[in-house]
Coordinates of C-alpha atoms and ligand atoms in Angstrom, one line a residue:
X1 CA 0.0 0.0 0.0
X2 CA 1.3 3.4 -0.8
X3 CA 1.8 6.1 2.0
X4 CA 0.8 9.7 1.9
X5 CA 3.7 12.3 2.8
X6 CA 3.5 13.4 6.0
X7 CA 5.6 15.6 8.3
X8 CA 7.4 13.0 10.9
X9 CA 8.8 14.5 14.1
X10 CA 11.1 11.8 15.8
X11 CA 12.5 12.3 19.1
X12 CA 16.1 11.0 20.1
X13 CA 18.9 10.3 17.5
X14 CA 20.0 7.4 19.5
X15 CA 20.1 3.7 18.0
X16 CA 16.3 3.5 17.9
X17 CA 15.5 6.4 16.7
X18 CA 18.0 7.3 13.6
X19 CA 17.4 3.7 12.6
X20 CA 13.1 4.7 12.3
X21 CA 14.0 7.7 10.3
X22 CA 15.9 5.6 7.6
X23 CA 13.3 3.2 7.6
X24 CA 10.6 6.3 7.3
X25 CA 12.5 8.2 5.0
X26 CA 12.1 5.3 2.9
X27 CA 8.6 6.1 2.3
X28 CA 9.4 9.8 1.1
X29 CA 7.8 11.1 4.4
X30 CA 9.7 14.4 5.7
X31 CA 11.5 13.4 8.7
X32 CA 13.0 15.9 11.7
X33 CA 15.0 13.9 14.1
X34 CA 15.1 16.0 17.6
X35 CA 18.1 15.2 20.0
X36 CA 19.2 16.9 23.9
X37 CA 22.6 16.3 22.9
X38 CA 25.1 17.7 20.5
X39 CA 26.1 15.6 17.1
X40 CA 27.5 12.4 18.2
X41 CA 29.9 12.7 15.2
X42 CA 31.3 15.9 16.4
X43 CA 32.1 15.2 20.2
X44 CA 35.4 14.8 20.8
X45 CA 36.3 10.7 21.0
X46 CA 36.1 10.4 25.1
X47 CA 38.8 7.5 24.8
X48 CA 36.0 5.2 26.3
X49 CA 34.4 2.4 23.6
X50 CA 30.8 1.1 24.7
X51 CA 29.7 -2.0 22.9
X52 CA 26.7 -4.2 22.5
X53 CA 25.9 -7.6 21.5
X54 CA 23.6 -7.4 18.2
X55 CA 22.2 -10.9 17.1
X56 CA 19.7 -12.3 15.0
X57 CA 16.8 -9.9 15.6
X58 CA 18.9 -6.8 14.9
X59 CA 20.6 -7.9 11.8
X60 CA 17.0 -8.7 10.4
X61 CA 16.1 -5.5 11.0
X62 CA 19.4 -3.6 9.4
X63 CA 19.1 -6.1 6.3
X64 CA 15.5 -5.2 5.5
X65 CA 17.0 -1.4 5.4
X66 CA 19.3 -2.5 3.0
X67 CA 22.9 -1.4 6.0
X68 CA 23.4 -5.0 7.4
X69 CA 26.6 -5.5 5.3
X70 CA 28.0 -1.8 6.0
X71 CA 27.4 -2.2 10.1
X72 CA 28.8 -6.1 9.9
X73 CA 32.4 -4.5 8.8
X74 CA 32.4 -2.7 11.8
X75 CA 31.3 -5.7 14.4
X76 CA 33.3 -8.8 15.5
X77 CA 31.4 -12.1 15.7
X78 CA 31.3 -13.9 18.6
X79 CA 30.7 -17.5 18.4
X80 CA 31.3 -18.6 22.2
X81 CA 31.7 -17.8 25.3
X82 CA 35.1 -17.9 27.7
X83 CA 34.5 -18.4 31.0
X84 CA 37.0 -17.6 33.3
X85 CA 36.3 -19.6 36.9
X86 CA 38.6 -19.2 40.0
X87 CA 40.5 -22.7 40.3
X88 CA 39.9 -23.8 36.7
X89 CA 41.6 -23.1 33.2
X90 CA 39.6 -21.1 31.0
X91 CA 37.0 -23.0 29.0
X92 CA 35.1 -22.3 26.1
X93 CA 31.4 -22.4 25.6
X94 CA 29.8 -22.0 22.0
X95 CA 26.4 -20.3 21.6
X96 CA 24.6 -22.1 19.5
X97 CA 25.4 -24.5 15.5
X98 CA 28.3 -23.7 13.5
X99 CA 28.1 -20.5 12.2
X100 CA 25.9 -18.9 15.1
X101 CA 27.5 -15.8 16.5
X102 CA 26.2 -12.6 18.5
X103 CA 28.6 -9.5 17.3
X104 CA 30.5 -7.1 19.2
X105 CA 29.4 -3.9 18.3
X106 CA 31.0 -0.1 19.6
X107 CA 27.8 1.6 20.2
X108 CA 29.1 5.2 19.2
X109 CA 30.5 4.2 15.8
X110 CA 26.8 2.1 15.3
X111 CA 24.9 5.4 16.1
X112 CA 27.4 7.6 14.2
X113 CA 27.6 5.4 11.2
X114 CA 23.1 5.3 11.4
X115 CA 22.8 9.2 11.8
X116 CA 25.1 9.4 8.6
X117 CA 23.4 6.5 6.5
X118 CA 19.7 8.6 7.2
X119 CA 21.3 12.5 6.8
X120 CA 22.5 10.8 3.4
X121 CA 18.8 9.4 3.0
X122 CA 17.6 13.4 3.8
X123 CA 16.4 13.3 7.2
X124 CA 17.2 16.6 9.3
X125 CA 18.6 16.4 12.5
X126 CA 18.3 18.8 15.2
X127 CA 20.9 18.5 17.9
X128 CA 20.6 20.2 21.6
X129 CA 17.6 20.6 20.9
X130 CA 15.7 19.1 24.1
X131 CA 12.1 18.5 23.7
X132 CA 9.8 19.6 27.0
X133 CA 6.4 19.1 25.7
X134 CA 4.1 17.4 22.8
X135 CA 0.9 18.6 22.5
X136 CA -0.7 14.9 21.7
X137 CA -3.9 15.7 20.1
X138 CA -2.3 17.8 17.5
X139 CA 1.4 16.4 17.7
X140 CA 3.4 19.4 18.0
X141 CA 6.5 19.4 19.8
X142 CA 7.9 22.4 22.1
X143 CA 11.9 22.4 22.0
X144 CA 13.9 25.3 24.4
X145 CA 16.6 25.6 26.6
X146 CA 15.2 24.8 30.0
X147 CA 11.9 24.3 31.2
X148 CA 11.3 27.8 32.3
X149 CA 12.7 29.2 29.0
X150 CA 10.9 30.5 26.2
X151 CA 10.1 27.2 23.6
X152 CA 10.2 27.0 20.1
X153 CA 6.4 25.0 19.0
X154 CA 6.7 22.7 15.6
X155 CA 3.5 21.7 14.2
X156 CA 3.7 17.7 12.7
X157 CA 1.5 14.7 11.5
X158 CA 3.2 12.3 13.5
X159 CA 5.4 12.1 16.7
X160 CA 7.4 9.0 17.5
X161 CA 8.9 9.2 20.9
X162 CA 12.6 7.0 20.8
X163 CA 13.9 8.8 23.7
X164 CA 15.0 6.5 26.0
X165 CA 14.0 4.9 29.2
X166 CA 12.8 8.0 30.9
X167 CA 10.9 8.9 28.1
X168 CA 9.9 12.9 27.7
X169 CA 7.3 11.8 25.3
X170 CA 6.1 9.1 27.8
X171 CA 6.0 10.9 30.9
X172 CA 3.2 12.9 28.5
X173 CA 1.2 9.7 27.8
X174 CA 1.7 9.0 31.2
X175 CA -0.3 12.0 32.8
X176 CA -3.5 10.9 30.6
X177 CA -6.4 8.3 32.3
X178 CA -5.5 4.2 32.0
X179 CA -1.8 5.0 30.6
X180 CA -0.4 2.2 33.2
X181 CA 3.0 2.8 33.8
X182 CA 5.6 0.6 36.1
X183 CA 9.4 1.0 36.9
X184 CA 11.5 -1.4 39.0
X185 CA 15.6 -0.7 39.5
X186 CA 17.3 -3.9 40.9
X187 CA 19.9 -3.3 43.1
X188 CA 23.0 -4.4 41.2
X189 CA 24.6 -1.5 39.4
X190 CA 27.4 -1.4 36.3
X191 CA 30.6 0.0 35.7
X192 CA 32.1 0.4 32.4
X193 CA 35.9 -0.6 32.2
X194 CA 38.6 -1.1 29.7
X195 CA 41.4 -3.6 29.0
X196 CA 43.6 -1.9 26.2
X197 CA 45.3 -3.5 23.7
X198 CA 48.3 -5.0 23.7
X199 CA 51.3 -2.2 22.0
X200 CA 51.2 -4.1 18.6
X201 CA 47.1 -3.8 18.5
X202 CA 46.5 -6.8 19.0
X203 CA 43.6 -8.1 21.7
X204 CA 45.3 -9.3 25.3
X205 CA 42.2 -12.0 25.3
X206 CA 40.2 -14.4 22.6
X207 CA 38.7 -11.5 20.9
X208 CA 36.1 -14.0 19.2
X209 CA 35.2 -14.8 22.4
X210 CA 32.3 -13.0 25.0
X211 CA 34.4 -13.3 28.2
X212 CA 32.8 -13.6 31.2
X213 CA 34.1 -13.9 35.1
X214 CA 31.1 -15.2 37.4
X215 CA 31.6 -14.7 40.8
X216 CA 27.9 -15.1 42.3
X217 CA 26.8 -12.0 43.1
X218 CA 28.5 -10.0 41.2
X219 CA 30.1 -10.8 37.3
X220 CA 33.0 -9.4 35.2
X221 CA 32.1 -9.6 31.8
X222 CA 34.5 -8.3 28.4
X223 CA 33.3 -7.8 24.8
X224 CA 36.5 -6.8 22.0
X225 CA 36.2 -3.7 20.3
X226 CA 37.8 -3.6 16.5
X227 CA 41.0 -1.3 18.1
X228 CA 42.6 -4.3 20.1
X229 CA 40.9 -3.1 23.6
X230 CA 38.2 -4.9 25.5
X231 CA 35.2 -2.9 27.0
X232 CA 34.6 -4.5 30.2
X233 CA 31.6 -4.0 32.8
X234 CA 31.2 -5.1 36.2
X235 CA 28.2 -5.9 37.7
X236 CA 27.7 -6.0 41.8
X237 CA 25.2 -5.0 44.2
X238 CA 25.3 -1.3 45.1
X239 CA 25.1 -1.5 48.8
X240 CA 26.7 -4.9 51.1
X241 CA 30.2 -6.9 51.9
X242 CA 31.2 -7.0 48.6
X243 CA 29.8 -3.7 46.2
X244 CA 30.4 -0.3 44.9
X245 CA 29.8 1.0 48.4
X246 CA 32.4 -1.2 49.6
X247 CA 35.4 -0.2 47.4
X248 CA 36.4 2.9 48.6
X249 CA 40.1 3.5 48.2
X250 CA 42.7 2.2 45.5
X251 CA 44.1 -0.3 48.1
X252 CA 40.2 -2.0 48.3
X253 CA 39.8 -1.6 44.5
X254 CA 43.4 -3.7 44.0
X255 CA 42.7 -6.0 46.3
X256 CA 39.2 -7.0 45.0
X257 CA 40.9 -7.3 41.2
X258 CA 43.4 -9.3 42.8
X259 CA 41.2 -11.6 44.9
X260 CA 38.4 -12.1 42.5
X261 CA 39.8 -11.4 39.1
X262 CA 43.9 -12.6 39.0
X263 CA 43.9 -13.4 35.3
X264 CA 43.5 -9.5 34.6
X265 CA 45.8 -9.1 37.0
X266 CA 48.5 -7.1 34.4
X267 CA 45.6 -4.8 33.0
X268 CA 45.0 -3.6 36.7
X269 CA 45.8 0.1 37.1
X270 CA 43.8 0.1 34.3
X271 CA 41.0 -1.5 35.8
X272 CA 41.9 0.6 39.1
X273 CA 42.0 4.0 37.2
X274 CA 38.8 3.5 35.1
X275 CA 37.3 2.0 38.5
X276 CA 36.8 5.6 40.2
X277 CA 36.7 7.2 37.1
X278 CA 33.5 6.7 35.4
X279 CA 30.0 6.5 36.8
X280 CA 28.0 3.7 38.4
X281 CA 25.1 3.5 36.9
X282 CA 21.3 1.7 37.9
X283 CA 19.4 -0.9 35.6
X284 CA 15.9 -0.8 35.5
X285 CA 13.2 -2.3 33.8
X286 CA 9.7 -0.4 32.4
X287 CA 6.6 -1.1 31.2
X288 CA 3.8 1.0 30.3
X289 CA 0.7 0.7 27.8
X290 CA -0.7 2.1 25.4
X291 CA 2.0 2.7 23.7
X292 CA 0.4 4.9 21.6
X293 CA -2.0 8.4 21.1
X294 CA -4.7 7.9 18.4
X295 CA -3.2 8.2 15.4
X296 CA -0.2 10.7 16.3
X297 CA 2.2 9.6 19.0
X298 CA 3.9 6.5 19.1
X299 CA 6.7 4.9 21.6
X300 CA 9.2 3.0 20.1
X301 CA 12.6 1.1 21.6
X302 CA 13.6 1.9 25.0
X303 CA 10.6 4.7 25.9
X304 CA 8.2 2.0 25.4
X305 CA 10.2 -1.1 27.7
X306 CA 12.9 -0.6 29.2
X307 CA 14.9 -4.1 30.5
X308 CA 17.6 -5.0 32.4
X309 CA 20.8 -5.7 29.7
X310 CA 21.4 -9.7 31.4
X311 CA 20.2 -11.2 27.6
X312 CA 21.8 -8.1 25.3
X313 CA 18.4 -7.9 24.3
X314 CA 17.6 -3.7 24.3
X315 CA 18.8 -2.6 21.4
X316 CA 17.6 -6.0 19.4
X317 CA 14.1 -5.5 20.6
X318 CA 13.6 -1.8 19.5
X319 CA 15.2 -2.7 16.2
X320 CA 12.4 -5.4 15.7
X321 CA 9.7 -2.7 16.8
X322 CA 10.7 -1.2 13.7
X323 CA 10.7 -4.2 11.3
X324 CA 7.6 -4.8 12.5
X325 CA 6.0 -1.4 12.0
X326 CA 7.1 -1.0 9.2
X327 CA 5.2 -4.7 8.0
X328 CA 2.2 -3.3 9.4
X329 CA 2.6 0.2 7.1
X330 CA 3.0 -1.6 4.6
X331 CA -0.7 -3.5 5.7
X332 CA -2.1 -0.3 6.0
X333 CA -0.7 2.6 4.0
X334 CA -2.4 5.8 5.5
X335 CA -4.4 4.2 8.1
X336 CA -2.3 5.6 11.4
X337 CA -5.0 4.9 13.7
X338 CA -5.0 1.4 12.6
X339 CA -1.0 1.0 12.4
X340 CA -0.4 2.0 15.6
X341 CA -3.1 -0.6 17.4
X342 CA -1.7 -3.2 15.3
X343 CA 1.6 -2.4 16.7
X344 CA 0.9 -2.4 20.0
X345 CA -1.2 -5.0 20.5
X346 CA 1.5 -7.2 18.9
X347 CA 4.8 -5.8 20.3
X348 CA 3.3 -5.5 23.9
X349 CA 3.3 -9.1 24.9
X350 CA 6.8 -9.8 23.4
X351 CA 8.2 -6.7 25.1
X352 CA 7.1 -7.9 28.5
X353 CA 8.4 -11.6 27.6
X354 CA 11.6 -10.3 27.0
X355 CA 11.8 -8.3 30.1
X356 CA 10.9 -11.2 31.9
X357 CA 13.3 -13.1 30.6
X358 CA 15.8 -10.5 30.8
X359 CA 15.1 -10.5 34.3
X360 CA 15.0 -14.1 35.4
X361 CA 18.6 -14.5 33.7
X362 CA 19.7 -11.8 36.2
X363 CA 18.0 -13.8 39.1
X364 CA 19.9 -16.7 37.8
X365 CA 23.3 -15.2 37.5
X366 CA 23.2 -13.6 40.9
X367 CA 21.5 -16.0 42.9
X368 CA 21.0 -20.0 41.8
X369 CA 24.4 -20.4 40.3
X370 CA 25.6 -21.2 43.9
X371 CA 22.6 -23.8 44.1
X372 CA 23.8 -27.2 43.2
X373 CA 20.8 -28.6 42.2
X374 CA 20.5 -25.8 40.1
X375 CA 23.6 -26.4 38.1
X376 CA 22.6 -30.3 37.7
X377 CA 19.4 -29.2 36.5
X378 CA 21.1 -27.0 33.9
X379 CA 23.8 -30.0 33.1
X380 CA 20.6 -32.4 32.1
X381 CA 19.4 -29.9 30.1
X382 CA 22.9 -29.1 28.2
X383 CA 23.3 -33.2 28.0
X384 CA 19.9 -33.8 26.6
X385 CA 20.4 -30.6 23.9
X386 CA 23.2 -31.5 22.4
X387 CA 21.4 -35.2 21.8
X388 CA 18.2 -33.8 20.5
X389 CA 19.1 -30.7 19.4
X390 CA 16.2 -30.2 17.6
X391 CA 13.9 -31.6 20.7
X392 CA 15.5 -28.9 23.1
X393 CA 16.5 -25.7 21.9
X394 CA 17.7 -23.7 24.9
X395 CA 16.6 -20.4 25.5
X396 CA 19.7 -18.2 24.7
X397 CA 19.1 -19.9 21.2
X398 CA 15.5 -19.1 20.7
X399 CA 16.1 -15.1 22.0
X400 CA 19.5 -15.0 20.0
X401 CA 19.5 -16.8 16.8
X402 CA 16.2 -17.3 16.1
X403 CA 13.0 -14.5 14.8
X404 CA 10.4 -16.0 16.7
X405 CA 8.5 -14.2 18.9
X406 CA 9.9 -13.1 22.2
X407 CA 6.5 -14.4 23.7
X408 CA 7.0 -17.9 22.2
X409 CA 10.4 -18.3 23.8
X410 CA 9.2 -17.3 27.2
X411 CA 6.3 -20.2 26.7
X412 CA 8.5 -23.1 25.6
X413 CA 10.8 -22.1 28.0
X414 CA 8.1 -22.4 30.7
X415 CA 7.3 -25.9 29.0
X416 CA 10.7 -26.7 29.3
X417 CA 11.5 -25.8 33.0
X418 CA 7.6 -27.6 33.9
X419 CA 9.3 -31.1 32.5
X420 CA 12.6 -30.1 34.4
X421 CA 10.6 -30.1 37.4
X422 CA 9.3 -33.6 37.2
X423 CA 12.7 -34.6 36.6
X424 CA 14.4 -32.9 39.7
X425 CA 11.5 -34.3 41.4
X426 CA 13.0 -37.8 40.9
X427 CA 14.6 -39.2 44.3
X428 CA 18.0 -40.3 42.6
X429 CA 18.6 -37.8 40.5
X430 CA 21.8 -37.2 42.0
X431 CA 22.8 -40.8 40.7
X432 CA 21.0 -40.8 37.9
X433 CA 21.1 -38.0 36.0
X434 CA 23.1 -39.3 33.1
X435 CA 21.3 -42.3 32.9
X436 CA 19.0 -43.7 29.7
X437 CA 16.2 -43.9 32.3
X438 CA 16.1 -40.0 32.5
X439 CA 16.5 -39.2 29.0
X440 CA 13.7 -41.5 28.1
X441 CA 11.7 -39.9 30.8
X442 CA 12.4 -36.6 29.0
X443 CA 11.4 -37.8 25.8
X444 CA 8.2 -38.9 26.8
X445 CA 7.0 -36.0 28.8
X446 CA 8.2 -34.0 25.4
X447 CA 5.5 -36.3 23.6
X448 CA 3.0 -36.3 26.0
X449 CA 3.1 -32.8 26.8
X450 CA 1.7 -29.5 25.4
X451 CA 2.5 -26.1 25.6
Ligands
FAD1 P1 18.6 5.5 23.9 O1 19.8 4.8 23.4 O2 18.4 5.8 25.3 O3 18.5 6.9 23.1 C1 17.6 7.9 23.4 C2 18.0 9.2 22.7 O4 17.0 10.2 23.0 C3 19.3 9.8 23.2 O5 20.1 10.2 22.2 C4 18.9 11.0 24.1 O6 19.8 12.0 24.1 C5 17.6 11.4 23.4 N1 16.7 12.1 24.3 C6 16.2 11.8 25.5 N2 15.3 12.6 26.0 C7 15.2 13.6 25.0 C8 14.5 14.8 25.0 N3 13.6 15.2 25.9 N4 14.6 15.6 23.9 C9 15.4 15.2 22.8 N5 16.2 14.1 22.9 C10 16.1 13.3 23.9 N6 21.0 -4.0 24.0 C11 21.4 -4.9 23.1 O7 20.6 -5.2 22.2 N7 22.5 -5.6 23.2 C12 23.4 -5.4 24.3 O8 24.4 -6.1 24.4 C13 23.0 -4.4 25.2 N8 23.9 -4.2 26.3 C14 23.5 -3.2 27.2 C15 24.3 -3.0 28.3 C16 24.0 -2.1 29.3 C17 24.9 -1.9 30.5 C18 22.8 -1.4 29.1 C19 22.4 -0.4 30.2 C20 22.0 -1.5 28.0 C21 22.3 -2.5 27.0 N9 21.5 -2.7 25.9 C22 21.8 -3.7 25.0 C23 20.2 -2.0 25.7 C24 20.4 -0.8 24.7 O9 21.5 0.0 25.1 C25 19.1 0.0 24.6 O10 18.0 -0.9 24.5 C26 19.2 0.9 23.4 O11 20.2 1.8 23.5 C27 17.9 1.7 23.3 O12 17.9 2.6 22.3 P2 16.9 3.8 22.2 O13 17.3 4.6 21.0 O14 15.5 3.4 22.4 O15 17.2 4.7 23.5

């Protein structure tokens, strides 16, 4: 169906929102994209590399937009995982068949790279320009300098709100009867961190490899970036014996790297320096609905759900808000009204399924990985998997490398975990939990049960 032009205001530049103007664009609409900050592409280089993990979902998205070959040449596949556990050599994991691989992505060069790929396409950008208001009814935007200033009013047909998790757009919606609206922090916090590369360029670690240090309740966890360095975050509790609280000094800091960490032991001044350097910052995860004003305003990426980053799901999940969309425009054409309750109604459940399961793998990395019964639950699983890999697909596979819905991952994953607990239930599981007797236990609760 064709599309009439309309005037599109789109606020935030970030990863979201410069990737819905190119896809916009596409459909000759006249796009403004508003940002708070200044051009990404024209602040200085802070020396600090964020990346992300983009998998299947995300490269869908880019390919349909015809960039997924330009943003691969600046990502490094990742086809496993190194684990690095005190008392035991490094071992390697894989994520899923041959050929399956999240990618190490920097996050700035991404954005840059998507800001220049929809300028080139003719959107306009308009940098520190914050937006205070939208006037819903009749989407028009008010920009200014504070809130108290004077503010500039634009007049548009449409309004897509990708500004982030505390959403200016949102907290609009949010004022108006049954918009339901919750936000829950956990209390582990992050810290960005940096190994550098070694003085010929080359990476100090596996740089195919998504490194990861568990220690219980907190993790250390390293992605490569394509300059040689690693970027690193730690996760631990804010407050309690062992957290960001609880490091005050350089003397605390080295002795925690030291205790917990001795394998990173050369890159720690580093570690040390970047340790009281940059910010500690919260997680949180948010729903709201509707996601949308009659056929003017619409949330899209992190505005609408926010989640906590334990599956490196974020990013993914507002870049397949988008490849959806845009099927359902293409359903549509000019029908707004219509396009946005489609989009919704189908996005909502598997935005909530991915926050829970976002969730439950940060319950499960803090807390049950000290449970032994736990882990021999997980080592049936793994056994039984890589038997009948086509009987068990575990869940990192059907979030990562597969396009199914989020909501259909959570489900079988619930299936899944309801035949585990039968099997746990047995009283010699301890004995027998590489025996045929509980594989062909497994298979037939697989036959005889549904979803
Ligand atoms: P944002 O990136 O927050 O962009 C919002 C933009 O809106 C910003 O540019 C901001 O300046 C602008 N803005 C905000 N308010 C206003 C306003 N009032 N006026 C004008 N402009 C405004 N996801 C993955 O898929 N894989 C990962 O590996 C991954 N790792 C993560 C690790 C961590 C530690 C965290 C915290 C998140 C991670 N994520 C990951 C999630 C991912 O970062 C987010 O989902 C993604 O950045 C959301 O993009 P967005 O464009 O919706 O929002």
């Amino acid at each position: 169906m064709t599309q009439t032009k309309k005037n599109i205001a789109i606020i935030g530049s970030g990863l979201v929102g410069s990737l819905l103007a190119l896809y916009l664009k596409k459909y000759g609409h006249e796009i403004t994209v508003f940002d708070r900050r200044p051009d990404i592409r024209l602040v200085e280089f802070s020396g600090r590399s964020i990346n992300l993990a983009m998998s299947n979902r995300g490269w869908k998205a880019l390919r349909e937009v015809g960039i997924e070959e330009e943003i691969r040449k600046i990502g490094i596949p990742l086809d496993k995982r190194c684990m690095h556990v005190i008392g035991k050599p490094e071992y390697h994991q894989k994520y899923g068949k041959e050929g399956e691989a999240i990618w190490s992505i920097s996050r700035g060069v991404l954005n840059k790279k998507m800001i220049d790929l929809a300028e080139e396409a003719g959107v306009r950008f308009r940098f520190e320009e914050k937006v205070w208001d939208v006037d819903l009814p009749n989407a028009k935007v008010f920009t200014g300098e504070s809130e108290k200033s004077e503010w500039k009013e634009y007049d548009f047909d449409l309004v897509f709100g990708c500004d982030g998790a505390f959403s200016r757009v949102r907290h609009k919606m949010q004022r108006r009867s049954r918009f339901n609206y919750s936000q829950d922090f956990i209390d582990v916090g992050y810290k960005e961190l940096t190994i550098p590369a070694n003085t010929d360029g080359t990476h100090k670690l596996d740089k195919n490899s998504f490194h990861i240090w568990p220690r219980g309740k907190f993790m250390f966890i390293a992605m490569p970036n394509l300059d040689g360095s690693f970027t690193c975050t730690l996760f631990m509790p804010f407050e309690g014996d062992i957290s960001f609280e609880s490091i005050k000094t350089k003397s605390d800091a080295d002795h925690f790297f030291n205790t917990y960490f001795p394998n990173v032991q050369n890159d720690i001044e580093n570690l040390i320096h970047d340790f009281f350097k940059n910010p500690t910052s919260a997680m949180v995860t948010m729903k709201c609905y509707p996601w949308t004003y009659w056929n003017k305003v619409a949330l899209v990426g992190d505005s609408a759900h926010a989640i906590v980053p334990f599956y490196g799901q974020g990013m993914n999940a507002g870049f397949e808000d988008i490849y959806v969309l845009d099927q359902i425009i293409k359903e549509h054409g000019d029908d707004w009204e219509t396009i946005f309750e489609v989009y919704q109604k189908e996005r909502k459940p598997n935005a909530d399924a991915i926050a829970e399961l976002s969730y439950r793998n940060f319950i499960e990395m803090s807390s049950k990985t000290a449970d032994p019964m736990f882990l021999l639950q997980k080592k049936i699983e793994k056994k039984f998997s890589s038997k009948y890999p086509d009987k068990w697909i575990p869940a990192y596979s059907r979030v990562t490398f597969s396009e199914r819905p989020y909501a259909e991952a959570l489900a079988y994953g619930d299936f899944q975990e309801s035949i585990m607990k039968e099997i746990m239930k047995r009283p010699q599981i301890e004995q027998e939990w590489d025996s045929e007797t509980v594989e062909k236990a497994m298979l037939e609760m697989l036959a005889d049960k549904t979803i």
